[in-house]
mmCIF file of C-alpha atoms in Angstrom:
data_model
loop_
_atom_site.group_PDB
_atom_site.id
_atom_site.type_symbol
_atom_site.label_atom_id
_atom_site.label_comp_id
_atom_site.label_asym_id
_atom_site.label_seq_id
_atom_site.Cartn_x
_atom_site.Cartn_y
_atom_site.Cartn_z
ATOM 1 C CA MET A 272 -4.979 44.701 45.054
ATOM 2 C CA ILE A 273 -1.401 45.749 45.691
ATOM 3 C CA VAL A 274 -0.344 42.111 46.008
ATOM 4 C CA GLY A 275 -2.043 41.280 42.702
ATOM 5 C CA GLY A 276 -0.297 44.142 40.968
ATOM 6 C CA VAL A 277 3.061 43.069 42.352
ATOM 7 C CA LEU A 278 2.489 39.501 41.126
ATOM 8 C CA VAL A 279 1.512 40.697 37.646
ATOM 9 C CA PHE A 280 4.588 42.943 37.536
ATOM 10 C CA LEU A 281 6.871 40.106 38.621
ATOM 11 C CA GLY A 282 5.264 37.791 36.066
ATOM 12 C CA LEU A 283 5.785 40.339 33.286
ATOM 13 C CA ALA A 284 9.377 40.872 34.348
ATOM 14 C CA PHE A 285 10.025 37.154 34.296
ATOM 15 C CA LEU A 286 8.334 36.790 30.870
ATOM 16 C CA VAL A 287 10.318 39.694 29.385
ATOM 17 C CA GLU A 288 13.561 38.252 30.747
ATOM 18 C CA TRP A 289 12.723 34.796 29.354
ATOM 19 C CA VAL A 290 11.882 36.244 25.926
ATOM 20 C CA TRP A 291 15.140 38.190 25.903
ATOM 21 C CA ASP A 292 17.146 35.044 26.741
ATOM 22 C CA LYS A 293 15.347 33.015 24.037
ATOM 23 C CA ARG A 294 15.322 35.667 21.303
ATOM 24 C CA LYS A 295 18.021 33.827 19.306
ATOM 25 C CA VAL A 296 16.467 30.389 19.831
ATOM 26 C CA LEU A 297 12.803 31.003 19.075
ATOM 27 C CA PRO A 298 11.705 31.164 15.427
ATOM 28 C CA PRO A 299 10.830 34.725 14.332
ATOM 29 C CA VAL A 300 7.084 34.032 14.205
ATOM 30 C CA GLU A 301 6.964 32.535 17.702
ATOM 31 C CA TYR A 302 9.173 35.329 19.028
ATOM 32 C CA GLY A 303 6.748 37.876 17.568
ATOM 33 C CA VAL A 304 3.760 36.075 19.092
ATOM 34 C CA VAL A 305 5.341 36.247 22.560
ATOM 35 C CA LEU A 306 6.000 39.978 22.141
ATOM 36 C CA VAL A 307 2.371 40.519 21.097
ATOM 37 C CA ILE A 308 1.186 38.649 24.200
ATOM 38 C CA VAL A 309 3.423 40.791 26.449
ATOM 39 C CA ALA A 310 2.124 43.956 24.792
ATOM 40 C CA ALA A 311 -1.487 42.786 25.219
ATOM 41 C CA ILE A 312 -0.942 42.062 28.924
ATOM 42 C CA ILE A 313 0.559 45.507 29.461
ATOM 43 C CA ALA A 314 -2.172 47.273 27.500
ATOM 44 C CA ARG A 315 -5.309 45.271 28.427
ATOM 45 C CA GLY A 316 -4.436 43.217 31.451
ATOM 46 C CA PHE A 317 -3.322 39.711 32.295
ATOM 47 C CA LEU A 318 -6.518 37.765 31.415
ATOM 48 C CA PRO A 319 -7.054 39.321 27.945
ATOM 49 C CA GLY A 320 -3.382 38.738 27.222
ATOM 50 C CA VAL A 321 -3.678 35.050 28.146
ATOM 51 C CA VAL A 322 -6.798 34.657 25.970
ATOM 52 C CA LEU A 323 -5.028 36.314 23.036
ATOM 53 C CA GLY A 324 -2.054 34.016 23.594
ATOM 54 C CA LEU A 325 -4.263 30.933 23.447
ATOM 55 C CA VAL A 326 -5.900 32.123 20.214
ATOM 56 C CA LEU A 327 -2.545 32.885 18.579
ATOM 57 C CA ALA A 328 -1.149 29.531 19.726
ATOM 58 C CA VAL A 329 -4.064 27.673 18.084
ATOM 59 C CA VAL A 330 -3.635 29.645 14.854
ATOM 60 C CA LEU A 331 0.115 29.056 14.860
ATOM 61 C CA PHE A 332 -0.402 25.327 15.431
ATOM 62 C CA ALA A 333 -2.890 25.123 12.548
ATOM 63 C CA VAL A 334 -0.532 26.947 10.206
ATOM 64 C CA ASN A 335 2.479 24.820 11.151
ATOM 65 C CA TYR A 336 0.482 21.563 11.006
ATOM 66 C CA GLY A 337 -0.820 22.519 7.582
ATOM 67 C CA ARG A 338 2.764 22.875 6.341
ATOM 68 C CA ILE A 339 3.673 19.321 7.350
ATOM 69 C CA GLU A 340 3.703 16.913 4.423
ATOM 70 C CA LEU A 341 0.766 14.709 5.377
ATOM 71 C CA VAL A 342 0.296 13.243 1.900
ATOM 72 C CA ARG A 343 2.840 10.874 0.423
ATOM 73 C CA GLU A 344 2.771 9.972 -3.243
ATOM 74 C CA VAL A 345 4.042 6.492 -4.104
ATOM 75 C CA ALA A 346 4.504 4.814 -7.462
ATOM 76 C CA PHE A 347 2.262 2.001 -8.577
ATOM 77 C CA GLY A 348 3.841 -0.969 -10.318
ATOM 78 C CA GLU A 349 7.204 -2.454 -9.379
ATOM 79 C CA THR A 350 7.175 -1.265 -5.763
ATOM 80 C CA TYR A 351 3.540 -0.833 -4.779
ATOM 81 C CA HIS A 352 1.302 -3.587 -6.070
ATOM 82 C CA SER A 353 -1.133 -6.053 -4.602
ATOM 83 C CA ASN A 354 -0.171 -9.382 -3.078
ATOM 84 C CA VAL A 355 -1.595 -11.150 -6.107
ATOM 85 C CA ASP A 356 1.304 -13.032 -7.691
ATOM 86 C CA ARG A 357 0.769 -12.797 -11.446
ATOM 87 C CA PRO A 358 2.511 -14.399 -14.433
ATOM 88 C CA SER A 359 5.089 -12.376 -16.345
ATOM 89 C CA ALA A 360 2.683 -11.574 -19.199
ATOM 90 C CA GLU A 361 0.224 -9.866 -16.827
ATOM 91 C CA ARG A 362 3.030 -8.074 -14.993
ATOM 92 C CA ALA A 363 4.240 -6.726 -18.332
ATOM 93 C CA VAL A 364 0.766 -5.357 -19.092
ATOM 94 C CA LEU A 365 0.596 -3.693 -15.677
ATOM 95 C CA ARG A 366 4.013 -2.094 -16.186
ATOM 96 C CA THR A 367 2.874 -0.492 -19.427
ATOM 97 C CA ARG A 368 -0.299 0.854 -17.781
ATOM 98 C CA GLY A 369 1.133 1.767 -14.396
ATOM 99 C CA ASP A 370 0.919 5.519 -15.059
ATOM 100 C CA LEU A 371 -2.896 5.231 -15.086
ATOM 101 C CA VAL A 372 -2.879 4.639 -11.315
ATOM 102 C CA GLN A 373 -2.081 7.295 -8.696
ATOM 103 C CA ILE A 374 -1.529 6.289 -5.049
ATOM 104 C CA LEU A 375 -1.705 8.835 -2.228
ATOM 105 C CA ARG A 376 -1.068 7.813 1.376
ATOM 106 C CA VAL A 377 -2.569 10.306 3.846
ATOM 107 C CA ASN A 378 -1.470 10.678 7.474
ATOM 108 C CA GLY A 379 -2.821 12.415 10.549
ATOM 109 C CA PHE A 380 -5.912 14.589 10.799
ATOM 110 C CA VAL A 381 -7.363 15.972 7.573
ATOM 111 C CA PHE A 382 -8.571 19.531 8.212
ATOM 112 C CA PHE A 383 -8.776 22.863 6.384
ATOM 113 C CA GLY A 384 -5.022 23.385 6.625
ATOM 114 C CA SER A 385 -4.197 20.181 4.714
ATOM 115 C CA ALA A 386 -7.356 19.398 2.725
ATOM 116 C CA ASN A 387 -6.892 22.195 0.203
ATOM 117 C CA GLY A 388 -3.324 21.115 -0.534
ATOM 118 C CA LEU A 389 -4.509 17.542 -1.087
ATOM 119 C CA LEU A 390 -7.261 18.724 -3.444
ATOM 120 C CA GLU A 391 -4.893 20.904 -5.471
ATOM 121 C CA ARG A 392 -2.402 18.051 -5.806
ATOM 122 C CA ILE A 393 -5.125 15.784 -7.174
ATOM 123 C CA ARG A 394 -6.364 18.462 -9.590
ATOM 124 C CA LYS A 395 -2.888 18.983 -11.007
ATOM 125 C CA ARG A 396 -2.455 15.230 -11.462
ATOM 126 C CA VAL A 397 -5.793 14.928 -13.262
ATOM 127 C CA GLU A 398 -4.892 17.821 -15.569
ATOM 128 C CA ALA A 399 -1.401 16.478 -16.288
ATOM 129 C CA ALA A 400 -2.248 13.039 -17.706
ATOM 130 C CA PRO A 401 -5.102 10.526 -18.072
ATOM 131 C CA LEU A 402 -6.015 8.659 -14.903
ATOM 132 C CA ARG A 403 -7.891 5.378 -14.495
ATOM 133 C CA PHE A 404 -7.676 4.860 -10.714
ATOM 134 C CA LEU A 405 -6.931 7.220 -7.838
ATOM 135 C CA VAL A 406 -6.111 5.294 -4.655
ATOM 136 C CA ILE A 407 -6.263 7.258 -1.397
ATOM 137 C CA ASP A 408 -4.982 5.228 1.541
ATOM 138 C CA LEU A 409 -6.613 6.413 4.787
ATOM 139 C CA ARG A 410 -5.175 3.792 7.127
ATOM 140 C CA ARG A 411 -3.156 6.376 9.065
ATOM 141 C CA VAL A 412 -5.867 9.059 9.071
ATOM 142 C CA THR A 413 -7.214 9.750 12.563
ATOM 143 C CA GLY A 414 -10.120 11.978 11.564
ATOM 144 C CA VAL A 415 -11.606 14.336 8.982
ATOM 145 C CA ASP A 416 -13.224 17.721 9.663
ATOM 146 C CA SER A 417 -15.982 19.297 7.583
ATOM 147 C CA SER A 418 -13.580 21.054 5.211
ATOM 148 C CA GLY A 419 -11.740 17.777 4.656
ATOM 149 C CA VAL A 420 -15.021 16.034 3.815
ATOM 150 C CA VAL A 421 -15.863 18.841 1.364
ATOM 151 C CA ALA A 422 -12.462 18.353 -0.284
ATOM 152 C CA PHE A 423 -13.136 14.627 -0.737
ATOM 153 C CA VAL A 424 -16.583 15.419 -2.179
ATOM 154 C CA LYS A 425 -14.873 17.638 -4.758
ATOM 155 C CA VAL A 426 -12.443 14.803 -5.559
ATOM 156 C CA MET A 427 -15.466 12.531 -6.067
ATOM 157 C CA HIS A 428 -16.901 15.042 -8.538
ATOM 158 C CA LEU A 429 -13.530 15.183 -10.309
ATOM 159 C CA ALA A 430 -13.615 11.405 -10.668
ATOM 160 C CA GLU A 431 -17.109 11.487 -12.140
ATOM 161 C CA ALA A 432 -16.246 14.297 -14.556
ATOM 162 C CA ASN A 433 -12.919 12.841 -15.706
ATOM 163 C CA GLY A 434 -13.833 9.173 -15.888
ATOM 164 C CA PHE A 435 -11.565 7.682 -13.229
ATOM 165 C CA GLU A 436 -12.423 5.573 -10.191
ATOM 166 C CA LEU A 437 -11.718 6.826 -6.673
ATOM 167 C CA VAL A 438 -10.610 3.972 -4.388
ATOM 168 C CA PHE A 439 -10.434 4.619 -0.631
ATOM 169 C CA THR A 440 -8.481 2.028 1.344
ATOM 170 C CA GLY A 441 -8.004 1.324 5.041
ATOM 171 C CA ALA A 442 -10.572 3.872 6.270
ATOM 172 C CA SER A 443 -11.601 3.335 9.897
ATOM 173 C CA ASP A 444 -15.286 3.097 10.796
ATOM 174 C CA GLN A 445 -15.170 6.626 12.229
ATOM 175 C CA VAL A 446 -13.546 8.145 9.130
ATOM 176 C CA ARG A 447 -15.883 6.281 6.794
ATOM 177 C CA LYS A 448 -18.871 7.496 8.821
ATOM 178 C CA GLN A 449 -17.627 11.096 8.573
ATOM 179 C CA LEU A 450 -17.206 10.751 4.811
ATOM 180 C CA GLY A 451 -20.623 9.134 4.441
ATOM 181 C CA GLN A 452 -22.323 11.978 6.311
ATOM 182 C CA GLY A 453 -20.826 14.352 3.762
ATOM 183 C CA GLY A 454 -22.004 12.313 0.780
ATOM 184 C CA VAL A 455 -18.859 10.309 0.008
ATOM 185 C CA VAL A 456 -20.378 6.859 -0.442
ATOM 186 C CA GLU A 457 -19.764 3.917 -2.749
ATOM 187 C CA SER A 458 -20.924 4.449 -6.305
ATOM 188 C CA GLU A 459 -20.393 1.963 -9.131
ATOM 189 C CA GLY A 460 -17.434 3.004 -11.256
ATOM 190 C CA ILE A 461 -16.840 6.230 -9.290
ATOM 191 C CA VAL A 462 -16.181 5.559 -5.589
ATOM 192 C CA ARG A 463 -15.110 2.307 -3.992
ATOM 193 C CA PHE A 464 -14.034 1.432 -0.435
ATOM 194 C CA GLU A 465 -11.596 -1.418 0.193
ATOM 195 C CA PRO A 466 -10.523 -2.737 3.614
ATOM 196 C CA ASP A 467 -6.793 -2.258 2.961
ATOM 197 C CA LEU A 468 -4.282 -1.062 0.377
ATOM 198 C CA ASP A 469 -3.634 -4.614 -0.815
ATOM 199 C CA ARG A 470 -7.272 -5.129 -1.826
ATOM 200 C CA GLY A 471 -7.427 -1.660 -3.344
ATOM 201 C CA LEU A 472 -4.408 -2.288 -5.552
ATOM 202 C CA GLN A 473 -5.846 -5.661 -6.536
ATOM 203 C CA ARG A 474 -8.983 -3.836 -7.696
ATOM 204 C CA CYS A 475 -6.826 -1.479 -9.805
ATOM 205 C CA GLU A 476 -4.852 -4.315 -11.351
ATOM 206 C CA GLU A 477 -7.977 -6.225 -12.302
ATOM 207 C CA GLY A 478 -9.388 -3.093 -13.896
ATOM 208 C CA LEU A 479 -6.204 -2.460 -15.882
ATOM 209 C CA LEU A 480 -6.095 -6.068 -17.072
ATOM 210 C CA GLU A 481 -9.682 -6.057 -18.319
ATOM 211 C CA GLY A 482 -9.570 -6.595 -22.056
ATOM 212 C CA ALA A 483 -5.797 -7.174 -22.061
ATOM 213 C CA THR A 484 -4.514 -10.182 -23.981
ATOM 214 C CA ALA A 485 -2.224 -11.684 -21.363
ATOM 215 C CA GLU A 486 -2.525 -15.445 -21.742
ATOM 216 C CA PRO A 487 -0.464 -17.368 -19.183
ATOM 217 C CA LEU A 488 -0.385 -20.455 -21.394
ATOM 218 C CA VAL A 489 2.453 -20.367 -23.908
ATOM 219 C CA VAL A 490 2.337 -22.660 -26.902
ATOM 220 C CA VAL A 491 5.684 -24.124 -27.897
ATOM 221 C CA ASP A 492 6.178 -26.236 -31.034
ATOM 222 C CA GLY A 493 2.442 -26.734 -31.423
ATOM 223 C CA SER A 494 1.923 -28.053 -27.897
ATOM 224 C CA SER A 495 1.333 -26.534 -24.483
ATOM 225 C CA ASP A 496 4.624 -27.759 -23.006
ATOM 226 C CA GLY A 497 5.548 -24.250 -21.961
ATOM 227 C CA LEU A 498 3.696 -22.476 -19.175
ATOM 228 C CA ALA A 499 4.693 -19.003 -17.989
ATOM 229 C CA GLY A 500 8.168 -19.402 -19.474
ATOM 230 C CA MET A 501 8.602 -23.039 -18.495
ATOM 231 C CA PRO A 502 11.158 -24.763 -20.752
ATOM 232 C CA PRO A 503 9.553 -26.979 -23.405
ATOM 233 C CA GLY A 504 10.023 -30.709 -23.025
ATOM 234 C CA LEU A 505 8.999 -30.992 -19.377
ATOM 235 C CA ARG A 506 5.518 -32.338 -20.074
ATOM 236 C CA THR A 507 6.481 -35.983 -19.530
ATOM 237 C CA TYR A 508 7.933 -35.121 -16.112
ATOM 238 C CA LEU A 509 4.870 -33.238 -14.836
ATOM 239 C CA GLU A 510 2.025 -34.640 -12.787
ATOM 240 C CA ARG A 511 -1.329 -32.935 -13.351
ATOM 241 C CA ARG A 512 -3.565 -32.503 -10.296
ATOM 242 C CA GLU A 513 -7.100 -31.183 -10.035
ATOM 243 C CA LEU A 514 -7.876 -29.390 -6.770
ATOM 244 C CA PRO A 515 -11.430 -28.763 -5.514
ATOM 245 C CA GLU A 516 -12.011 -25.444 -3.782
ATOM 246 C CA GLY A 517 -10.554 -25.424 -0.270
ATOM 247 C CA THR A 518 -7.954 -28.139 -0.930
ATOM 248 C CA LEU A 519 -4.727 -27.723 1.044
ATOM 249 C CA LEU A 520 -1.937 -28.070 -1.519
ATOM 250 C CA ILE A 521 1.038 -27.164 0.695
ATOM 251 C CA ARG A 522 1.099 -27.345 4.475
ATOM 252 C CA GLN A 523 3.144 -24.980 6.587
ATOM 253 C CA ASP A 524 6.251 -26.522 8.240
ATOM 254 C CA GLU A 525 6.256 -29.654 6.067
ATOM 255 C CA GLN A 526 9.425 -30.658 4.225
ATOM 256 C CA PRO A 527 9.664 -29.464 0.603
ATOM 257 C CA ASP A 528 9.780 -32.153 -2.048
ATOM 258 C CA ASP A 529 8.139 -30.558 -5.074
ATOM 259 C CA VAL A 530 7.351 -27.436 -7.083
ATOM 260 C CA PHE A 531 3.939 -26.531 -8.476
ATOM 261 C CA VAL A 532 2.834 -24.411 -11.413
ATOM 262 C CA LEU A 533 -0.736 -23.168 -11.380
ATOM 263 C CA GLU A 534 -2.338 -24.003 -14.725
ATOM 264 C CA SER A 535 -5.837 -22.701 -13.953
ATOM 265 C CA GLY A 536 -7.849 -21.483 -10.995
ATOM 266 C CA ARG A 537 -6.574 -19.476 -8.022
ATOM 267 C CA LEU A 538 -4.392 -20.308 -5.011
ATOM 268 C CA SER A 539 -4.010 -18.455 -1.730
ATOM 269 C CA VAL A 540 -0.812 -18.366 0.340
ATOM 270 C CA GLU A 541 -1.834 -18.117 3.990
ATOM 271 C CA THR A 542 -0.258 -18.210 7.427
ATOM 272 C CA VAL A 543 -1.493 -18.219 11.015
ATOM 273 C CA THR A 544 -0.353 -15.427 13.338
ATOM 274 C CA PRO A 545 0.732 -16.157 16.939
ATOM 275 C CA GLU A 546 -2.724 -14.909 18.003
ATOM 276 C CA GLY A 547 -4.357 -17.616 15.893
ATOM 277 C CA THR A 548 -5.600 -15.351 13.096
ATOM 278 C CA ARG A 549 -5.332 -16.707 9.550
ATOM 279 C CA MET A 550 -3.803 -14.096 7.254
ATOM 280 C CA ARG A 551 -3.587 -13.986 3.467
ATOM 281 C CA LEU A 552 -0.051 -13.323 2.272
ATOM 282 C CA ARG A 553 -0.468 -13.688 -1.476
ATOM 283 C CA THR A 554 -2.923 -14.794 -4.117
ATOM 284 C CA LEU A 555 -1.532 -16.797 -7.040
ATOM 285 C CA ARG A 556 -2.851 -16.515 -10.571
ATOM 286 C CA PRO A 557 -2.470 -19.044 -13.436
ATOM 287 C CA GLY A 558 1.075 -19.351 -14.734
ATOM 288 C CA VAL A 559 2.734 -18.696 -11.351
ATOM 289 C CA VAL A 560 5.246 -21.042 -9.691
ATOM 290 C CA VAL A 561 4.933 -21.892 -6.002
ATOM 291 C CA GLY A 562 7.236 -23.834 -3.682
ATOM 292 C CA GLU A 563 10.539 -23.217 -5.465
ATOM 293 C CA MET A 564 12.195 -21.269 -2.635
ATOM 294 C CA ALA A 565 11.679 -23.958 0.010
ATOM 295 C CA MET A 566 12.846 -26.690 -2.328
ATOM 296 C CA TYR A 567 16.057 -24.866 -3.214
ATOM 297 C CA THR A 568 16.887 -23.879 0.377
ATOM 298 C CA GLY A 569 15.701 -27.131 1.966
ATOM 299 C CA VAL A 570 13.930 -25.317 4.820
ATOM 300 C CA PRO A 571 10.372 -26.300 5.835
ATOM 301 C CA ARG A 572 7.452 -24.660 4.064
ATOM 302 C CA SER A 573 6.806 -21.171 5.438
ATOM 303 C CA ALA A 574 3.055 -20.997 4.729
ATOM 304 C CA ASP A 575 -0.032 -22.917 3.657
ATOM 305 C CA VAL A 576 -1.187 -22.876 0.046
ATOM 306 C CA VAL A 577 -4.929 -23.391 -0.400
ATOM 307 C CA ALA A 578 -7.123 -23.543 -3.501
ATOM 308 C CA GLU A 579 -9.381 -20.473 -3.414
ATOM 309 C CA ALA A 580 -11.306 -21.857 -6.391
ATOM 310 C CA PRO A 581 -11.334 -25.141 -8.327
ATOM 311 C CA SER A 582 -7.793 -25.299 -9.713
ATOM 312 C CA VAL A 583 -5.385 -27.379 -11.757
ATOM 313 C CA VAL A 584 -1.686 -27.546 -10.875
ATOM 314 C CA LEU A 585 1.310 -29.178 -12.507
ATOM 315 C CA ARG A 586 3.580 -30.907 -9.980
ATOM 316 C CA LEU A 587 7.303 -31.306 -10.525
ATOM 317 C CA SER A 588 8.785 -33.512 -7.804
ATOM 318 C CA ARG A 589 12.370 -33.633 -6.604
ATOM 319 C CA GLU A 590 12.670 -37.143 -8.078
ATOM 320 C CA SER A 591 11.469 -35.846 -11.466
ATOM 321 C CA ILE A 592 14.067 -33.088 -11.382
ATOM 322 C CA GLU A 593 16.781 -35.658 -10.658
ATOM 323 C CA ARG A 594 15.571 -37.741 -13.618
ATOM 324 C CA VAL A 595 15.722 -34.662 -15.880
ATOM 325 C CA GLU A 596 19.262 -33.945 -14.705
ATOM 326 C CA ALA A 597 20.334 -37.508 -15.505
ATOM 327 C CA ALA A 598 18.534 -37.879 -18.850
ATOM 328 C CA ASP A 599 18.761 -34.381 -20.357
ATOM 329 C CA PRO A 600 21.360 -32.001 -18.835
ATOM 330 C CA ALA A 601 20.436 -29.205 -21.269
ATOM 331 C CA LEU A 602 16.785 -29.357 -20.230
ATOM 332 C CA ALA A 603 17.825 -29.509 -16.581
ATOM 333 C CA ALA A 604 19.947 -26.379 -17.021
ATOM 334 C CA ALA A 605 17.032 -24.570 -18.667
ATOM 335 C CA LEU A 606 14.752 -25.706 -15.839
ATOM 336 C CA HIS A 607 17.066 -24.366 -13.143
ATOM 337 C CA ARG A 608 17.544 -21.085 -15.018
ATOM 338 C CA TRP A 609 13.766 -20.684 -15.175
ATOM 339 C CA LEU A 610 13.283 -21.404 -11.465
ATOM 340 C CA ALA A 611 16.230 -19.175 -10.508
ATOM 341 C CA THR A 612 14.816 -16.318 -12.587
ATOM 342 C CA THR A 613 11.426 -16.721 -10.907
ATOM 343 C CA LEU A 614 13.065 -16.719 -7.484
ATOM 344 C CA SER A 615 15.209 -13.639 -8.216
ATOM 345 C CA GLU A 616 12.199 -11.681 -9.495
ATOM 346 C CA ARG A 617 10.315 -12.367 -6.276
ATOM 347 C CA LEU A 618 13.271 -11.395 -4.106
ATOM 348 C CA GLY A 619 13.710 -8.205 -6.114
ATOM 349 C CA GLU A 620 10.057 -7.281 -5.620
ATOM 350 C CA SER A 621 10.335 -7.937 -1.885
ATOM 351 C CA LEU A 622 13.444 -5.746 -1.563
ATOM 352 C CA ARG A 623 11.804 -2.885 -3.455
ATOM 353 C CA ALA A 624 8.744 -3.158 -1.204
ATOM 354 C CA PHE A 625 10.899 -3.066 1.949
ATOM 355 C CA ASP A 626 12.820 -0.039 0.640
ATOM 356 C CA ALA A 627 9.541 1.768 0.025
ATOM 357 C CA LEU A 628 8.240 0.953 3.495
ATOM 358 C CA PHE A 629 11.362 2.317 5.212
ATOM 359 C CA ASP A 630 11.666 5.378 2.955
#
């Protein structure tokens, strides 16, 4: 008994000395918690003081974790968009309607300390301006407690009442199961789950473009010589190809000798990872140029290009470009300006995306 009392006394003396040494280092709240624990040990004994310390530590952790910014708001449009490469007319439509999409990227564990803040942020956004799509990226979410599920149910009701679509992306099987148990399930026009942010943004873009008059084909001088800004007069230099679904148009690592413009259909830019997995990099829509970067730099093709659907492409070979340069220098200059503009736009989009990722 005496030995136990001596040990408790020595422990208290050590704790008091440690608190005194750290009084200028510890934050005021943590310093106060330590003093409360010391007082509880003196008044009630060592074990009750330890239990009180554990309870206060859990509460302090919850409060501090709830203050961490676990939700990041990113802008849809120039920086965050899908990997669907669209013609300039469609990109212009999306720029004008970009404020109808809100993207929230959530991190960590969603619990009562962070769920209410997320819900209030969404409510304020809904009240501030019309919304067509709310994208909530859950790829970095490790779990959701009951209060977090309730918050997402309330967001689902907000979507139904205000006429916008709630798009969850990147949710793990565990998180999706937790949401489903609370009633957050797919519902046509209200809730949608997509495997990743890329597919979710593609869904938003397709919804925004519904009913928009964004024709990729541009009529010049009564004929369809121009396509997606292509200079008129190139028709005689173009070779038209029809591609059945699944046709390999460009093979990775082959030498570049031509440029293609997609007239109709859909192309997929794909690569194979070192593990052997085939990965989609981009999807190309009508009016988009493909292959210009490799041809200008002279390096081998960096990816495969495959027809996702029956497609028609217009091929402009290196020999055809040389003939244009010899026969019509003005047309050749316009051609190179068009290709250079296309290339610079893609590089600009890539740089903005990298800046956003490292922000």
